[in-house]
mmCIF file of C-alpha atoms in Angstrom:
data_model
loop_
_atom_site.group_PDB
_atom_site.id
_atom_site.type_symbol
_atom_site.label_atom_id
_atom_site.label_comp_id
_atom_site.label_asym_id
_atom_site.label_seq_id
_atom_site.Cartn_x
_atom_site.Cartn_y
_atom_site.Cartn_z
ATOM 1 C CA MET W 1466 -13.222 -3.160 22.944
ATOM 2 C CA GLY W 1467 -13.193 -2.524 19.020
ATOM 3 C CA GLU W 1468 -16.688 -0.902 19.813
ATOM 4 C CA GLY W 1469 -15.488 1.414 21.600
ATOM 5 C CA LEU W 1470 -12.999 2.224 18.988
ATOM 6 C CA VAL W 1471 -15.000 3.007 16.856
ATOM 7 C CA LEU W 1472 -16.791 5.790 18.365
ATOM 8 C CA ALA W 1473 -13.757 7.223 19.664
ATOM 9 C CA VAL W 1474 -12.298 7.241 16.715
ATOM 10 C CA VAL W 1475 -14.902 9.203 15.163
ATOM 11 C CA VAL W 1476 -15.486 11.630 17.946
ATOM 12 C CA LEU W 1477 -11.852 12.111 18.123
ATOM 13 C CA ILE W 1478 -11.564 12.624 14.127
ATOM 14 C CA VAL W 1479 -14.708 15.628 14.566
ATOM 15 C CA LEU W 1480 -12.894 16.730 17.935
ATOM 16 C CA ARG W 1481 -9.595 17.225 15.903
ATOM 17 C CA GLY W 1482 -11.348 18.731 12.865
ATOM 18 C CA MET W 1483 -13.183 21.557 15.494
ATOM 19 C CA THR W 1484 -10.069 22.806 16.946
ATOM 20 C CA LYS W 1485 -7.917 22.920 13.547
ATOM 21 C CA GLY W 1486 -10.682 25.307 12.369
ATOM 22 C CA VAL W 1487 -11.835 22.596 9.498
ATOM 23 C CA ASP W 1488 -15.345 23.402 8.351
ATOM 24 C CA VAL W 1489 -16.613 19.492 9.726
ATOM 25 C CA TYR W 1490 -19.820 19.124 8.107
ATOM 26 C CA GLY W 1491 -18.565 20.513 4.901
ATOM 27 C CA ALA W 1492 -15.521 18.244 4.318
ATOM 28 C CA PHE W 1493 -18.073 14.774 5.521
ATOM 29 C CA ILE W 1494 -20.530 16.011 2.629
ATOM 30 C CA GLN W 1495 -17.275 16.048 0.534
ATOM 31 C CA GLY W 1496 -15.408 12.836 1.164
ATOM 32 C CA GLY W 1497 -18.967 11.311 1.480
ATOM 33 C CA LYS W 1498 -19.928 12.439 -2.255
ATOM 34 C CA ARG W 1499 -16.355 10.918 -3.244
ATOM 35 C CA GLY W 1500 -17.532 7.247 -1.177
ATOM 36 C CA MET W 1501 -20.812 7.559 -2.995
ATOM 37 C CA ASP W 1502 -19.169 7.820 -6.634
ATOM 38 C CA ALA W 1503 -16.701 4.744 -5.438
ATOM 39 C CA ALA W 1504 -19.876 2.675 -4.226
ATOM 40 C CA GLY W 1505 -21.591 3.256 -7.455
ATOM 41 C CA SER W 1506 -18.608 2.015 -10.206
ATOM 42 C CA LEU W 1507 -17.861 -0.801 -7.493
ATOM 43 C CA LEU W 1508 -21.529 -2.709 -8.771
ATOM 44 C CA PRO W 1509 -20.324 -4.254 -12.319
ATOM 45 C CA ALA W 1510 -16.921 -5.611 -10.458
ATOM 46 C CA LEU W 1511 -19.204 -7.022 -7.486
ATOM 47 C CA CYS W 1512 -21.381 -8.446 -10.043
ATOM 48 C CA ALA W 1513 -18.738 -10.264 -12.024
ATOM 49 C CA MET W 1514 -17.776 -11.330 -9.053
ATOM 50 C CA THR W 1515 -21.247 -12.615 -7.619
ATOM 51 C CA MET W 1516 -22.087 -14.308 -10.641
ATOM 52 C CA LEU W 1517 -18.436 -16.168 -10.727
ATOM 53 C CA LEU W 1518 -19.218 -17.409 -7.056
ATOM 54 C CA ALA W 1519 -22.815 -18.739 -8.597
ATOM 55 C CA VAL W 1520 -21.432 -20.565 -10.959
ATOM 56 C CA VAL W 1521 -18.763 -21.734 -9.266
ATOM 57 C CA ASN W 1522 -20.522 -23.115 -5.964
ATOM 58 C CA ALA W 1523 -23.376 -24.524 -7.818
ATOM 59 C CA SER W 1524 -21.316 -26.322 -10.173
ATOM 60 C CA GLY W 1525 -19.565 -27.579 -7.189
ATOM 61 C CA LEU W 1526 -16.315 -26.538 -8.470
ATOM 62 C CA SER W 1527 -15.962 -24.534 -5.804
ATOM 63 C CA ARG W 1528 -15.678 -28.068 -3.690
ATOM 64 C CA VAL W 1529 -13.313 -29.537 -5.715
ATOM 65 C CA LEU W 1530 -10.923 -26.343 -5.039
ATOM 66 C CA THR W 1531 -11.348 -26.533 -1.789
ATOM 67 C CA SER W 1532 -10.628 -30.058 -1.601
ATOM 68 C CA LEU W 1533 -7.400 -28.964 -3.334
ATOM 69 C CA LEU W 1534 -6.487 -26.556 -1.179
ATOM 70 C CA ALA W 1535 -7.183 -28.927 2.129
ATOM 71 C CA PRO W 1536 -3.906 -29.915 3.161
ATOM 72 C CA LEU W 1537 -2.782 -26.350 3.173
ATOM 73 C CA MET W 1538 -5.781 -25.011 5.128
ATOM 74 C CA ARG W 1539 -5.304 -28.172 7.726
ATOM 75 C CA LEU W 1540 -1.444 -26.809 8.255
ATOM 76 C CA MET W 1541 -2.914 -23.496 8.820
ATOM 77 C CA ASN W 1542 -5.389 -24.347 11.201
ATOM 78 C CA LEU W 1543 -7.968 -22.523 8.952
ATOM 79 C CA PRO W 1544 -11.880 -23.646 8.661
ATOM 80 C CA GLU W 1545 -12.242 -25.284 4.659
ATOM 81 C CA GLU W 1546 -14.952 -23.331 4.523
ATOM 82 C CA VAL W 1547 -12.451 -20.122 4.366
ATOM 83 C CA ALA W 1548 -10.283 -21.238 0.917
ATOM 84 C CA PRO W 1549 -12.353 -19.625 -1.601
ATOM 85 C CA ILE W 1550 -11.537 -16.630 0.223
ATOM 86 C CA LEU W 1551 -7.963 -17.192 0.697
ATOM 87 C CA LEU W 1552 -7.256 -17.856 -3.101
ATOM 88 C CA LEU W 1553 -9.836 -14.578 -3.963
ATOM 89 C CA ARG W 1554 -8.543 -11.843 -1.569
ATOM 90 C CA PRO W 1555 -5.156 -11.454 -3.581
ATOM 91 C CA LEU W 1556 -6.698 -10.921 -6.830
ATOM 92 C CA SER W 1557 -10.280 -9.033 -6.438
ATOM 93 C CA GLY W 1558 -11.435 -6.865 -3.416
ATOM 94 C CA SER W 1559 -14.633 -7.234 -4.855
ATOM 95 C CA GLY W 1560 -14.253 -10.690 -5.475
ATOM 96 C CA SER W 1561 -13.816 -11.240 -1.304
ATOM 97 C CA MET W 1562 -16.260 -9.497 -0.354
ATOM 98 C CA ALA W 1563 -18.685 -11.307 -2.417
ATOM 99 C CA ALA W 1564 -17.546 -14.459 -1.031
ATOM 100 C CA LEU W 1565 -17.305 -13.063 2.676
ATOM 101 C CA GLN W 1566 -21.114 -12.306 2.582
ATOM 102 C CA GLU W 1567 -21.709 -15.783 1.221
ATOM 103 C CA ILE W 1568 -19.610 -17.456 4.156
ATOM 104 C CA PHE W 1569 -21.390 -15.400 6.204
ATOM 105 C CA VAL W 1570 -25.251 -16.630 4.931
ATOM 106 C CA GLN W 1571 -23.738 -20.193 4.690
ATOM 107 C CA CYS W 1572 -21.528 -20.575 7.736
ATOM 108 C CA GLY W 1573 -22.821 -17.860 9.939
ATOM 109 C CA VAL W 1574 -20.978 -14.424 11.288
ATOM 110 C CA ASP W 1575 -20.173 -15.609 14.477
ATOM 111 C CA SER W 1576 -18.979 -18.947 13.491
ATOM 112 C CA ARG W 1577 -15.028 -19.825 13.429
ATOM 113 C CA ALA W 1578 -15.094 -19.658 9.630
ATOM 114 C CA GLY W 1579 -17.287 -15.939 9.803
ATOM 115 C CA ARG W 1580 -14.498 -14.334 11.907
ATOM 116 C CA ILE W 1581 -11.532 -16.103 10.063
ATOM 117 C CA ALA W 1582 -12.745 -15.159 6.781
ATOM 118 C CA SER W 1583 -13.559 -11.106 7.948
ATOM 119 C CA VAL W 1584 -9.933 -11.174 9.516
ATOM 120 C CA LEU W 1585 -8.464 -12.329 6.145
ATOM 121 C CA VAL W 1586 -10.163 -10.132 4.175
ATOM 122 C CA SER W 1587 -9.977 -7.067 6.384
ATOM 123 C CA ALA W 1588 -6.203 -8.040 7.205
ATOM 124 C CA SER W 1589 -4.656 -8.402 3.796
ATOM 125 C CA GLU W 1590 -4.805 -6.447 0.561
ATOM 126 C CA THR W 1591 -5.341 -6.910 -3.205
ATOM 127 C CA ILE W 1592 -1.209 -7.810 -4.299
ATOM 128 C CA PHE W 1593 -1.860 -8.354 -7.689
ATOM 129 C CA TYR W 1594 -3.965 -5.270 -8.368
ATOM 130 C CA THR W 1595 -1.993 -2.618 -6.038
ATOM 131 C CA MET W 1596 1.215 -4.406 -8.103
ATOM 132 C CA THR W 1597 -0.628 -3.618 -11.597
ATOM 133 C CA VAL W 1598 -1.916 0.353 -10.847
ATOM 134 C CA TYR W 1599 1.738 1.207 -9.150
ATOM 135 C CA LEU W 1600 3.647 -0.390 -11.501
ATOM 136 C CA GLY W 1601 1.616 0.590 -14.040
ATOM 137 C CA ALA W 1602 2.280 4.026 -13.732
ATOM 138 C CA THR W 1603 5.545 3.769 -14.357
ATOM 139 C CA ASN W 1604 8.177 2.654 -17.088
ATOM 140 C CA ILE W 1605 8.812 -0.668 -14.819
ATOM 141 C CA ARG W 1606 8.203 -3.493 -15.964
ATOM 142 C CA LYS W 1607 8.928 -6.129 -13.440
ATOM 143 C CA LEU W 1608 10.262 -5.886 -9.786
ATOM 144 C CA PRO W 1609 11.641 -8.775 -9.087
ATOM 145 C CA TRP W 1610 11.083 -10.329 -5.558
ATOM 146 C CA VAL W 1611 8.109 -7.993 -4.698
ATOM 147 C CA LEU W 1612 5.292 -11.111 -5.452
ATOM 148 C CA PRO W 1613 6.835 -13.291 -4.092
ATOM 149 C CA VAL W 1614 7.615 -11.757 -0.631
ATOM 150 C CA SER W 1615 3.892 -10.812 -0.522
ATOM 151 C CA LEU W 1616 2.359 -13.820 -0.699
ATOM 152 C CA ALA W 1617 4.434 -15.406 1.899
ATOM 153 C CA SER W 1618 3.869 -12.810 3.885
ATOM 154 C CA TYR W 1619 0.266 -12.747 3.320
ATOM 155 C CA MET W 1620 0.589 -16.552 4.456
ATOM 156 C CA VAL W 1621 1.902 -16.126 7.549
ATOM 157 C CA GLY W 1622 -0.572 -13.662 7.923
ATOM 158 C CA ALA W 1623 -3.280 -16.195 7.104
ATOM 159 C CA ALA W 1624 -1.510 -18.556 9.500
ATOM 160 C CA VAL W 1625 -1.654 -15.992 12.339
ATOM 161 C CA CYS W 1626 -5.369 -15.954 11.738
ATOM 162 C CA GLY W 1627 -5.742 -19.323 12.279
ATOM 163 C CA ALA W 1628 -3.533 -19.221 15.359
ATOM 164 C CA VAL W 1629 -5.364 -16.845 17.517
ATOM 165 C CA ILE W 1630 -8.758 -16.993 16.082
ATOM 166 C CA HIS W 1631 -10.692 -20.195 18.289
ATOM 167 C CA MET D 113 -8.123 -11.277 -13.218
ATOM 168 C CA ASN D 114 -9.267 -11.495 -16.440
ATOM 169 C CA LYS D 115 -7.845 -14.655 -17.395
ATOM 170 C CA VAL D 116 -8.902 -16.174 -13.612
ATOM 171 C CA TRP D 117 -12.673 -15.290 -14.410
ATOM 172 C CA CYS D 118 -13.241 -16.465 -17.721
ATOM 173 C CA VAL D 119 -11.730 -19.953 -17.110
ATOM 174 C CA LEU D 120 -13.549 -20.099 -13.879
ATOM 175 C CA VAL D 121 -16.657 -18.953 -15.794
ATOM 176 C CA VAL D 122 -16.396 -21.588 -18.266
ATOM 177 C CA ALA D 123 -15.188 -24.318 -16.409
ATOM 178 C CA GLY D 124 -17.777 -24.074 -13.806
ATOM 179 C CA GLY D 125 -20.519 -23.318 -16.163
ATOM 180 C CA VAL D 126 -19.916 -26.274 -18.261
ATOM 181 C CA ALA D 127 -19.738 -28.983 -14.968
ATOM 182 C CA ALA D 128 -22.971 -27.668 -14.218
ATOM 183 C CA LEU D 129 -24.352 -28.478 -17.399
ATOM 184 C CA LEU D 130 -22.684 -31.915 -17.697
ATOM 185 C CA GLY D 131 -23.814 -32.254 -13.908
ATOM 186 C CA ASP D 132 -27.836 -31.504 -13.677
ATOM 187 C CA GLY D 133 -28.485 -29.825 -16.417
ATOM 188 C CA GLY D 134 -26.930 -26.625 -15.257
ATOM 189 C CA ALA D 135 -30.638 -25.840 -13.401
ATOM 190 C CA GLY D 136 -29.304 -25.135 -9.609
ATOM 191 C CA ALA D 137 -26.597 -22.928 -11.508
ATOM 192 C CA ALA D 138 -29.105 -20.899 -13.678
ATOM 193 C CA ALA D 139 -31.613 -20.167 -10.370
ATOM 194 C CA GLN D 140 -27.955 -18.624 -8.656
ATOM 195 C CA LEU D 141 -27.186 -16.842 -11.712
ATOM 196 C CA LEU D 142 -30.160 -15.139 -12.116
ATOM 197 C CA GLN D 143 -30.307 -14.163 -8.510
ATOM 198 C CA SER D 144 -26.577 -12.843 -8.844
ATOM 199 C CA GLY D 145 -27.202 -9.303 -9.865
ATOM 200 C CA GLN D 146 -29.143 -8.836 -6.460
ATOM 201 C CA GLY D 147 -27.138 -10.170 -4.515
ATOM 202 C CA ALA D 148 -24.408 -7.826 -5.795
ATOM 203 C CA VAL D 149 -26.936 -4.989 -5.949
ATOM 204 C CA GLU D 150 -27.688 -5.376 -2.116
ATOM 205 C CA LEU D 151 -24.160 -6.009 -1.290
ATOM 206 C CA MET D 152 -23.083 -2.457 -2.743
ATOM 207 C CA LEU D 153 -26.002 -0.832 -0.579
ATOM 208 C CA VAL D 154 -24.296 -1.815 2.389
ATOM 209 C CA LEU D 155 -20.715 -1.279 1.121
ATOM 210 C CA ALA D 156 -21.956 2.112 -0.123
ATOM 211 C CA GLY D 157 -23.336 2.958 3.403
ATOM 212 C CA SER D 158 -19.976 2.499 4.657
ATOM 213 C CA MET D 159 -17.741 4.211 2.077
ATOM 214 C CA VAL D 160 -19.951 7.381 2.087
ATOM 215 C CA LEU D 161 -19.840 7.266 5.997
ATOM 216 C CA TRP D 162 -16.269 6.670 6.089
ATOM 217 C CA SER D 163 -15.054 8.759 3.135
ATOM 218 C CA GLY D 164 -16.492 11.488 5.108
ATOM 219 C CA VAL D 165 -15.002 10.788 8.293
ATOM 220 C CA MET D 166 -12.004 10.175 6.892
ATOM 221 C CA GLU D 167 -11.661 13.522 4.774
ATOM 222 C CA ILE D 168 -12.398 15.429 7.912
ATOM 223 C CA LEU D 169 -8.774 14.021 9.525
ATOM 224 C CA ASN D 170 -7.480 14.355 5.657
ATOM 225 C CA ARG D 171 -8.010 18.607 5.824
ATOM 226 C CA THR D 172 -6.946 18.793 9.519
ATOM 227 C CA GLY D 173 -3.375 18.222 7.976
ATOM 228 C CA ASP D 174 -2.849 15.553 10.436
ATOM 229 C CA VAL D 175 -2.331 12.490 7.750
ATOM 230 C CA GLU D 176 0.528 14.912 5.885
ATOM 231 C CA ARG D 177 2.326 15.133 9.516
ATOM 232 C CA LEU D 178 1.897 11.501 10.199
ATOM 233 C CA GLY D 179 3.174 10.846 6.765
ATOM 234 C CA ARG D 180 6.365 12.994 7.460
ATOM 235 C CA LEU D 181 6.780 11.158 10.751
ATOM 236 C CA LEU D 182 6.716 7.928 9.237
ATOM 237 C CA ALA D 183 9.028 8.926 6.969
ATOM 238 C CA ARG D 184 11.441 9.711 9.461
ATOM 239 C CA VAL D 185 10.792 6.617 11.328
ATOM 240 C CA LEU D 186 11.139 4.136 8.225
ATOM 241 C CA SER D 187 13.982 5.782 6.686
ATOM 242 C CA PRO D 188 16.503 2.616 7.757
ATOM 243 C CA LEU D 189 14.359 0.391 5.736
ATOM 244 C CA PHE D 190 14.351 2.793 2.561
ATOM 245 C CA GLY D 191 18.094 3.032 2.632
ATOM 246 C CA GLY D 192 20.223 5.527 0.572
ATOM 247 C CA LEU D 193 17.410 7.393 -0.744
ATOM 248 C CA LYS D 194 18.197 11.640 -0.938
ATOM 249 C CA ASP D 195 15.422 13.050 -2.921
ATOM 250 C CA GLY D 196 12.878 14.930 -0.280
ATOM 251 C CA GLU D 197 9.784 14.687 -2.569
ATOM 252 C CA CYS D 198 10.319 10.521 -2.562
ATOM 253 C CA TRP D 199 10.156 10.735 1.240
ATOM 254 C CA SER D 200 6.960 13.022 1.253
ATOM 255 C CA ALA D 201 5.357 10.830 -1.104
ATOM 256 C CA MET D 202 6.260 7.050 0.660
ATOM 257 C CA GLY D 203 5.360 8.748 3.851
ATOM 258 C CA MET D 204 1.663 10.039 2.705
ATOM 259 C CA ASN D 205 1.376 6.655 1.033
ATOM 260 C CA ILE D 206 1.911 4.232 3.712
ATOM 261 C CA ALA D 207 -0.672 6.550 6.537
ATOM 262 C CA ALA D 208 -3.233 7.026 4.063
ATOM 263 C CA ASN D 209 -3.286 3.132 3.519
ATOM 264 C CA VAL D 210 -2.899 2.589 7.644
ATOM 265 C CA LEU D 211 -5.767 4.825 7.984
ATOM 266 C CA GLY D 212 -7.924 3.605 5.408
ATOM 267 C CA LEU D 213 -7.722 6.686 3.058
ATOM 268 C CA GLY D 214 -8.095 4.640 -0.275
ATOM 269 C CA ASN D 215 -8.887 7.848 -1.939
ATOM 270 C CA ALA D 216 -5.507 9.465 -1.255
ATOM 271 C CA ALA D 217 -3.614 6.497 -1.025
ATOM 272 C CA THR D 218 -3.516 5.691 -4.582
ATOM 273 C CA PRO D 219 -2.386 8.893 -5.910
ATOM 274 C CA ALA D 220 0.330 9.182 -3.261
ATOM 275 C CA GLY D 221 1.952 5.837 -3.916
ATOM 276 C CA ILE D 222 1.631 6.161 -7.951
ATOM 277 C CA ARG D 223 3.663 9.583 -7.410
ATOM 278 C CA ALA D 224 6.032 7.640 -5.140
ATOM 279 C CA ALA D 225 6.494 5.440 -7.767
ATOM 280 C CA GLN D 226 7.157 7.125 -10.490
ATOM 281 C CA LEU D 227 9.531 9.336 -8.187
ATOM 282 C CA LEU D 228 11.527 6.370 -7.162
ATOM 283 C CA GLU D 229 11.265 4.943 -10.551
ATOM 284 C CA LYS D 230 14.184 8.237 -11.214
ATOM 285 C CA GLN D 231 15.968 7.268 -8.505
ATOM 286 C CA GLY D 232 18.218 4.685 -9.973
ATOM 287 C CA GLU D 233 19.113 1.065 -8.139
ATOM 288 C CA ALA D 234 18.003 2.207 -4.505
ATOM 289 C CA GLY D 235 15.041 4.026 -6.461
ATOM 290 C CA LEU D 236 13.743 0.602 -7.185
ATOM 291 C CA ARG D 237 14.916 -1.043 -3.638
ATOM 292 C CA ALA D 238 12.642 1.607 -1.941
ATOM 293 C CA LEU D 239 9.703 0.939 -4.239
ATOM 294 C CA ALA D 240 9.941 -3.177 -3.954
ATOM 295 C CA MET D 241 9.993 -2.492 0.067
ATOM 296 C CA LEU D 242 6.799 0.272 -0.356
ATOM 297 C CA LEU D 243 5.203 -2.541 -2.218
ATOM 298 C CA VAL D 244 5.659 -5.133 0.099
ATOM 299 C CA MET D 245 4.052 -2.896 3.061
ATOM 300 C CA ASN D 246 1.589 -1.928 0.530
ATOM 301 C CA ASN D 247 0.318 -5.558 -0.058
ATOM 302 C CA SER D 248 0.599 -6.789 3.797
ATOM 303 C CA GLY D 249 -2.661 -4.670 4.865
ATOM 304 C CA LEU D 250 -2.095 -2.924 7.620
ATOM 305 C CA GLN D 251 -4.977 -1.061 8.610
ATOM 306 C CA LEU D 252 -5.805 0.647 12.088
ATOM 307 C CA LEU D 253 -9.960 0.375 11.401
ATOM 308 C CA PRO D 254 -10.968 -2.327 9.175
ATOM 309 C CA THR D 255 -14.505 -0.006 8.571
ATOM 310 C CA THR D 256 -16.008 -1.736 5.637
ATOM 311 C CA VAL D 257 -15.726 -5.550 7.461
ATOM 312 C CA MET D 258 -16.919 -4.416 10.180
ATOM 313 C CA THR D 259 -20.123 -2.977 8.339
ATOM 314 C CA LEU D 260 -20.767 -5.653 6.334
ATOM 315 C CA ARG D 261 -20.555 -8.159 10.018
ATOM 316 C CA SER D 262 -22.834 -5.769 11.275
ATOM 317 C CA ALA D 263 -25.248 -5.733 8.414
ATOM 318 C CA ALA D 264 -24.929 -9.729 8.983
ATOM 319 C CA GLY D 265 -26.026 -9.659 12.833
ATOM 320 C CA ALA D 266 -22.815 -10.344 14.401
ATOM 321 C CA ALA D 267 -22.639 -10.006 17.889
ATOM 322 C CA ASN D 268 -20.318 -7.957 17.952
ATOM 323 C CA PRO D 269 -19.383 -6.991 15.052
ATOM 324 C CA ALA D 270 -15.400 -5.212 15.930
ATOM 325 C CA ASP D 271 -14.356 -8.523 17.360
ATOM 326 C CA VAL D 272 -12.533 -8.969 14.594
ATOM 327 C CA TRP D 273 -10.410 -6.157 15.184
ATOM 328 C CA LEU D 274 -7.674 -7.267 17.239
ATOM 329 C CA PRO D 275 -6.908 -10.610 15.359
ATOM 330 C CA GLY D 276 -7.009 -8.477 12.251
ATOM 331 C CA LEU D 277 -4.028 -6.228 13.799
ATOM 332 C CA LEU D 278 -1.943 -9.524 14.528
ATOM 333 C CA ALA D 279 -2.284 -10.850 11.366
ATOM 334 C CA SER D 280 -1.642 -7.837 9.220
ATOM 335 C CA GLY D 281 0.850 -6.703 11.194
ATOM 336 C CA ALA D 282 2.662 -10.295 11.621
ATOM 337 C CA ALA D 283 2.511 -10.085 7.864
ATOM 338 C CA THR D 284 3.797 -6.973 7.462
ATOM 339 C CA VAL D 285 6.824 -7.599 9.671
ATOM 340 C CA CYS D 286 7.780 -10.690 7.594
ATOM 341 C CA GLY D 287 7.453 -9.276 4.358
ATOM 342 C CA LEU D 288 9.845 -6.142 5.746
ATOM 343 C CA VAL D 289 12.348 -8.616 7.073
ATOM 344 C CA LEU D 290 12.414 -10.606 3.639
ATOM 345 C CA MET D 291 12.389 -7.601 1.767
ATOM 346 C CA GLY D 292 15.203 -5.604 3.884
ATOM 347 C CA LEU D 293 17.123 -9.135 3.351
ATOM 348 C CA ILE D 294 16.950 -9.456 -0.243
ATOM 349 C CA ASN D 295 17.849 -5.624 -0.823
ATOM 350 C CA ARG D 296 20.750 -5.909 1.406
ATOM 351 C CA GLY D 297 21.557 -8.660 -1.189
ATOM 352 C CA GLY D 298 20.624 -6.467 -4.373
ATOM 353 C CA LEU D 299 17.847 -6.762 -5.765
ATOM 354 C CA ARG D 300 18.907 -7.316 -9.196
ATOM 355 C CA ARG D 301 20.410 -10.675 -8.551
ATOM 356 C CA GLY D 302 16.817 -11.894 -7.528
#
């Protein structure tokens, strides 16, 4: 179902552009350039995160963190392997991509851990970063409740993940 | 992020040095740059492709239309706001986020935050709601993760689509209900 959807979305968008008189090809090229710039400027952050994960994994620190989180993971019916993702996702988009790749290599992309990790990354947001960017543009220093409510909702989403993926 | 990163690198590094003299960690560290480049190449392809496709959608004007529709539908959640410009920025931000147009979502969100700041208490409540919505990560087509799964050889890269929608949908509903209750009780009391 999902694969058909991807193709259908692309076809629909191209058709819609044609009927609206959009320079479809030109739009694609211009949008693509912006995507390329964004991807290029992602590299330093990605590298900082792959480096971090290398040190944390090789030193055994990740095993310590994982065992600390184990009771929470069991409660939400999530496999232990995705603990790094659960921790990193609200903090860093690059970090969660790097950790997701790591899980694909370690556990397999179609394993339960691989699928749960995929959903955890795709169905959530870099909460701390979003808050910094949006509030940073204003003089509001603190907006009470937004962070706890966002983190609680994130945990609810994670628990739903554990419940629906078998 | 700065503090978290520093603490983890130092703690991990020291633990590795004390453990096996750092041999294993050093080997992995030296390879991590290459890993980042490989990951970026996968992501870059996906970002170029989908930024391109989404720019077509952007130019049809449908994103603005969806934004206006969302602003009308969601208006009970952001009660007490009169300024029309706020509404269009908020609607645009939510629509762009749900469609996965990061390039359009961030400027609209920043503009909404700046406009809402001038609207007093009602504006702050609306901004809190908008941030919670943004933070719940609802996205109709998670293209980046699908690409990573495809590159990793998944049998069906898109099989995470429905569970993802359920998870982020649940997070969104939870966030809206909680924030709605808090807003009704008065944000400042928190």
